[in-house]
């Protein structure tokens, strides 16, 4: 068994979790459809073979937390610390904040201040049914949408069925194309599951509204075909959503700025019936982690460190037409607003600056050019240039290592409202 050691100039990472520790790793009733690429990514990064499609959320959280404690036993998340404004973390002295929260984890006024407003597109109301304990003769293998349209005389109904989870339910039914006149109501508290689809609808719809009779007629068809003994219903807003930008800047209070990177559902997402958003979230985060230099190099972290990540995100939300971002101007590139990234202050310059100074007084003697051997081809000009560039690159790296480094940066990761 090998051992792990943390580099001296690696950043200190502090994880804040909005939920209490007792609520962590408890969502066993929600399963995630992970793509093969995501499974390979998680298994590779976590040194595991257990990540596969259909895993419960609780198991995904548990295995990632186990790997974190294996890498750094002291890096335990701080549970029960809900954060409503990332500016709180900037005021605590963090050099960078990664906000991996839920879709509504940032209030509208906070987003307006950070210029990362949320745009909704293709929004629709959906009724989601969860049913259990099918009676004899009950089946989901029929054209429920066509039957519901005929019975209710509302031609816009669409139905999507997904299989359930053993021990939780037998399945979920999503009803789309709802009548716009149907009025949603809050169900009475502390009520158990309804006995039928009709009873479940009656709890969440105002029966006096114009579209209520159409929903009840559709629910009657579902009960006749599926014949479940338990059923619940709830309203869901299904939409595509995207933030104006991913990389923002927080005011540190001392005239400087702290980069804030919005990730996860706080950044973008799509309706649940189109598939899980976790696949794209993990892909985007993994690429960012690989391309950013997290080691201390003497200069403060800025938005420019995440310029490639921002460009990748802007390209993605313009590639997917449903985000309705095509034809809109992308935010200003971080390089244009991050002067510290172009050249650090004098006290923070390292040996790399010495390469731009005047040449040394005693340059090395040039090597005499020898004629090539008869059996060898003379080197091409391109190969000579590459060799020279490689020599300068190695010299720059070796000089940088000789310089004393300041304290490593600190990075806060907020997982509030995941």
mmCIF file with all atom_site columns, C-alpha atoms in Angstrom, residues 265-339:
data_model
loop_
_atom_site.group_PDB
_atom_site.id
_atom_site.type_symbol
_atom_site.label_atom_id
_atom_site.label_alt_id
_atom_site.label_comp_id
_atom_site.label_asym_id
_atom_site.label_entity_id
_atom_site.label_seq_id
_atom_site.pdbx_PDB_ins_code
_atom_site.Cartn_x
_atom_site.Cartn_y
_atom_site.Cartn_z
_atom_site.occupancy
_atom_site.B_iso_or_equiv
_atom_site.pdbx_formal_charge
_atom_site.auth_seq_id
_atom_site.auth_comp_id
_atom_site.auth_asym_id
_atom_site.auth_atom_id
_atom_site.pdbx_PDB_model_num
ATOM 1  C CA . UNK A 1 265 ? -26.942 23.394 -10.973 1.00 0.00 ? 265 UNK A CA 1
ATOM 2  C CA . UNK A 1 266 ? -26.183 26.964 -9.899  1.00 0.00 ? 266 UNK A CA 1
ATOM 3  C CA . UNK A 1 267 ? -24.524 27.365 -13.311 1.00 0.00 ? 267 UNK A CA 1
ATOM 4  C CA . UNK A 1 268 ? -26.824 25.574 -15.769 1.00 0.00 ? 268 UNK A CA 1
ATOM 5  C CA . UNK A 1 269 ? -29.144 22.630 -16.187 1.00 0.00 ? 269 UNK A CA 1
ATOM 6  C CA . UNK A 1 270 ? -31.894 21.004 -18.197 1.00 0.00 ? 270 UNK A CA 1
ATOM 7  C CA . UNK A 1 271 ? -35.252 19.325 -17.487 1.00 0.00 ? 271 UNK A CA 1
ATOM 8  C CA . UNK A 1 272 ? -35.063 16.066 -15.613 1.00 0.00 ? 272 UNK A CA 1
ATOM 9  C CA . UNK A 1 273 ? -36.813 14.104 -18.336 1.00 0.00 ? 273 UNK A CA 1
ATOM 10 C CA . UNK A 1 274 ? -33.952 14.814 -20.780 1.00 0.00 ? 274 UNK A CA 1
ATOM 11 C CA . UNK A 1 275 ? -31.446 13.015 -18.546 1.00 0.00 ? 275 UNK A CA 1
ATOM 12 C CA . UNK A 1 276 ? -29.257 13.834 -15.586 1.00 0.00 ? 276 UNK A CA 1
ATOM 13 C CA . UNK A 1 277 ? -27.277 17.080 -15.552 1.00 0.00 ? 277 UNK A CA 1
ATOM 14 C CA . UNK A 1 278 ? -24.581 15.547 -13.350 1.00 0.00 ? 278 UNK A CA 1
ATOM 15 C CA . UNK A 1 279 ? -22.733 14.135 -16.380 1.00 0.00 ? 279 UNK A CA 1
ATOM 16 C CA . UNK A 1 280 ? -22.097 17.565 -17.908 1.00 0.00 ? 280 UNK A CA 1
ATOM 17 C CA . UNK A 1 281 ? -21.379 19.147 -14.511 1.00 0.00 ? 281 UNK A CA 1
ATOM 18 C CA . UNK A 1 282 ? -18.633 16.632 -13.719 1.00 0.00 ? 282 UNK A CA 1
ATOM 19 C CA . UNK A 1 283 ? -17.136 16.899 -17.202 1.00 0.00 ? 283 UNK A CA 1
ATOM 20 C CA . UNK A 1 284 ? -16.935 20.699 -16.959 1.00 0.00 ? 284 UNK A CA 1
ATOM 21 C CA . UNK A 1 285 ? -15.489 20.650 -13.437 1.00 0.00 ? 285 UNK A CA 1
ATOM 22 C CA . UNK A 1 286 ? -12.886 17.980 -14.263 1.00 0.00 ? 286 UNK A CA 1
ATOM 23 C CA . UNK A 1 287 ? -11.615 19.958 -17.261 1.00 0.00 ? 287 UNK A CA 1
ATOM 24 C CA . UNK A 1 288 ? -11.303 23.077 -15.122 1.00 0.00 ? 288 UNK A CA 1
ATOM 25 C CA . UNK A 1 289 ? -9.380  21.258 -12.402 1.00 0.00 ? 289 UNK A CA 1
ATOM 26 C CA . UNK A 1 290 ? -6.911  19.886 -14.938 1.00 0.00 ? 290 UNK A CA 1
ATOM 27 C CA . UNK A 1 291 ? -6.149  23.116 -16.792 1.00 0.00 ? 291 UNK A CA 1
ATOM 28 C CA . UNK A 1 292 ? -5.873  25.580 -13.872 1.00 0.00 ? 292 UNK A CA 1
ATOM 29 C CA . UNK A 1 293 ? -2.494  25.890 -12.152 1.00 0.00 ? 293 UNK A CA 1
ATOM 30 C CA . UNK A 1 294 ? -3.479  25.604 -8.494  1.00 0.00 ? 294 UNK A CA 1
ATOM 31 C CA . UNK A 1 295 ? 0.086   25.833 -7.189  1.00 0.00 ? 295 UNK A CA 1
ATOM 32 C CA . UNK A 1 296 ? 1.371   29.079 -5.726  1.00 0.00 ? 296 UNK A CA 1
ATOM 33 C CA . UNK A 1 297 ? 3.443   31.056 -8.219  1.00 0.00 ? 297 UNK A CA 1
ATOM 34 C CA . UNK A 1 298 ? 3.770   34.317 -6.322  1.00 0.00 ? 298 UNK A CA 1
ATOM 35 C CA . UNK A 1 299 ? 0.792   36.130 -7.877  1.00 0.00 ? 299 UNK A CA 1
ATOM 36 C CA . UNK A 1 300 ? -2.736  36.307 -6.447  1.00 0.00 ? 300 UNK A CA 1
ATOM 37 C CA . UNK A 1 301 ? -5.490  34.244 -8.026  1.00 0.00 ? 301 UNK A CA 1
ATOM 38 C CA . UNK A 1 302 ? -7.718  36.172 -10.409 1.00 0.00 ? 302 UNK A CA 1
ATOM 39 C CA . UNK A 1 303 ? -10.458 35.622 -12.960 1.00 0.00 ? 303 UNK A CA 1
ATOM 40 C CA . UNK A 1 304 ? -7.783  35.177 -15.616 1.00 0.00 ? 304 UNK A CA 1
ATOM 41 C CA . UNK A 1 305 ? -6.867  31.804 -14.083 1.00 0.00 ? 305 UNK A CA 1
ATOM 42 C CA . UNK A 1 306 ? -10.250 30.505 -15.242 1.00 0.00 ? 306 UNK A CA 1
ATOM 43 C CA . UNK A 1 307 ? -10.379 32.106 -18.695 1.00 0.00 ? 307 UNK A CA 1
ATOM 44 C CA . UNK A 1 308 ? -10.331 28.736 -20.513 1.00 0.00 ? 308 UNK A CA 1
ATOM 45 C CA . UNK A 1 309 ? -13.120 27.417 -18.304 1.00 0.00 ? 309 UNK A CA 1
ATOM 46 C CA . UNK A 1 310 ? -15.281 30.477 -19.049 1.00 0.00 ? 310 UNK A CA 1
ATOM 47 C CA . UNK A 1 311 ? -14.748 30.118 -22.798 1.00 0.00 ? 311 UNK A CA 1
ATOM 48 C CA . UNK A 1 312 ? -15.663 26.441 -22.655 1.00 0.00 ? 312 UNK A CA 1
ATOM 49 C CA . UNK A 1 313 ? -18.862 27.199 -20.747 1.00 0.00 ? 313 UNK A CA 1
ATOM 50 C CA . UNK A 1 314 ? -19.874 29.989 -23.160 1.00 0.00 ? 314 UNK A CA 1
ATOM 51 C CA . UNK A 1 315 ? -19.292 27.661 -26.116 1.00 0.00 ? 315 UNK A CA 1
ATOM 52 C CA . UNK A 1 316 ? -21.444 24.965 -24.507 1.00 0.00 ? 316 UNK A CA 1
ATOM 53 C CA . UNK A 1 317 ? -24.501 27.112 -23.769 1.00 0.00 ? 317 UNK A CA 1
ATOM 54 C CA . UNK A 1 318 ? -24.371 28.437 -27.335 1.00 0.00 ? 318 UNK A CA 1
ATOM 55 C CA . UNK A 1 319 ? -24.026 24.956 -28.784 1.00 0.00 ? 319 UNK A CA 1
ATOM 56 C CA . UNK A 1 320 ? -27.274 23.761 -27.120 1.00 0.00 ? 320 UNK A CA 1
ATOM 57 C CA . UNK A 1 321 ? -30.104 25.627 -28.844 1.00 0.00 ? 321 UNK A CA 1
ATOM 58 C CA . UNK A 1 322 ? -32.537 25.141 -25.953 1.00 0.00 ? 322 UNK A CA 1
ATOM 59 C CA . UNK A 1 323 ? -30.518 27.537 -23.769 1.00 0.00 ? 323 UNK A CA 1
ATOM 60 C CA . UNK A 1 324 ? -31.473 30.290 -26.258 1.00 0.00 ? 324 UNK A CA 1
ATOM 61 C CA . UNK A 1 325 ? -28.045 31.926 -26.047 1.00 0.00 ? 325 UNK A CA 1
ATOM 62 C CA . UNK A 1 326 ? -27.224 31.937 -29.744 1.00 0.00 ? 326 UNK A CA 1
ATOM 63 C CA . UNK A 1 327 ? -26.803 35.393 -31.174 1.00 0.00 ? 327 UNK A CA 1
ATOM 64 C CA . UNK A 1 328 ? -26.092 36.981 -27.783 1.00 0.00 ? 328 UNK A CA 1
ATOM 65 C CA . UNK A 1 329 ? -22.766 38.552 -26.921 1.00 0.00 ? 329 UNK A CA 1
ATOM 66 C CA . UNK A 1 330 ? -20.525 36.598 -24.555 1.00 0.00 ? 330 UNK A CA 1
ATOM 67 C CA . UNK A 1 331 ? -19.262 38.339 -21.382 1.00 0.00 ? 331 UNK A CA 1
ATOM 68 C CA . UNK A 1 332 ? -15.959 40.171 -21.474 1.00 0.00 ? 332 UNK A CA 1
ATOM 69 C CA . UNK A 1 333 ? -13.000 37.801 -21.327 1.00 0.00 ? 333 UNK A CA 1
ATOM 70 C CA . UNK A 1 334 ? -11.403 37.636 -17.860 1.00 0.00 ? 334 UNK A CA 1
ATOM 71 C CA . UNK A 1 335 ? -8.009  38.684 -19.265 1.00 0.00 ? 335 UNK A CA 1
ATOM 72 C CA . UNK A 1 336 ? -9.371  42.142 -20.019 1.00 0.00 ? 336 UNK A CA 1
ATOM 73 C CA . UNK A 1 337 ? -10.383 42.769 -16.409 1.00 0.00 ? 337 UNK A CA 1
ATOM 74 C CA . UNK A 1 338 ? -7.541  41.073 -14.564 1.00 0.00 ? 338 UNK A CA 1
ATOM 75 C CA . UNK A 1 339 ? -4.428  43.284 -14.686 1.00 0.00 ? 339 UNK A CA 1
#
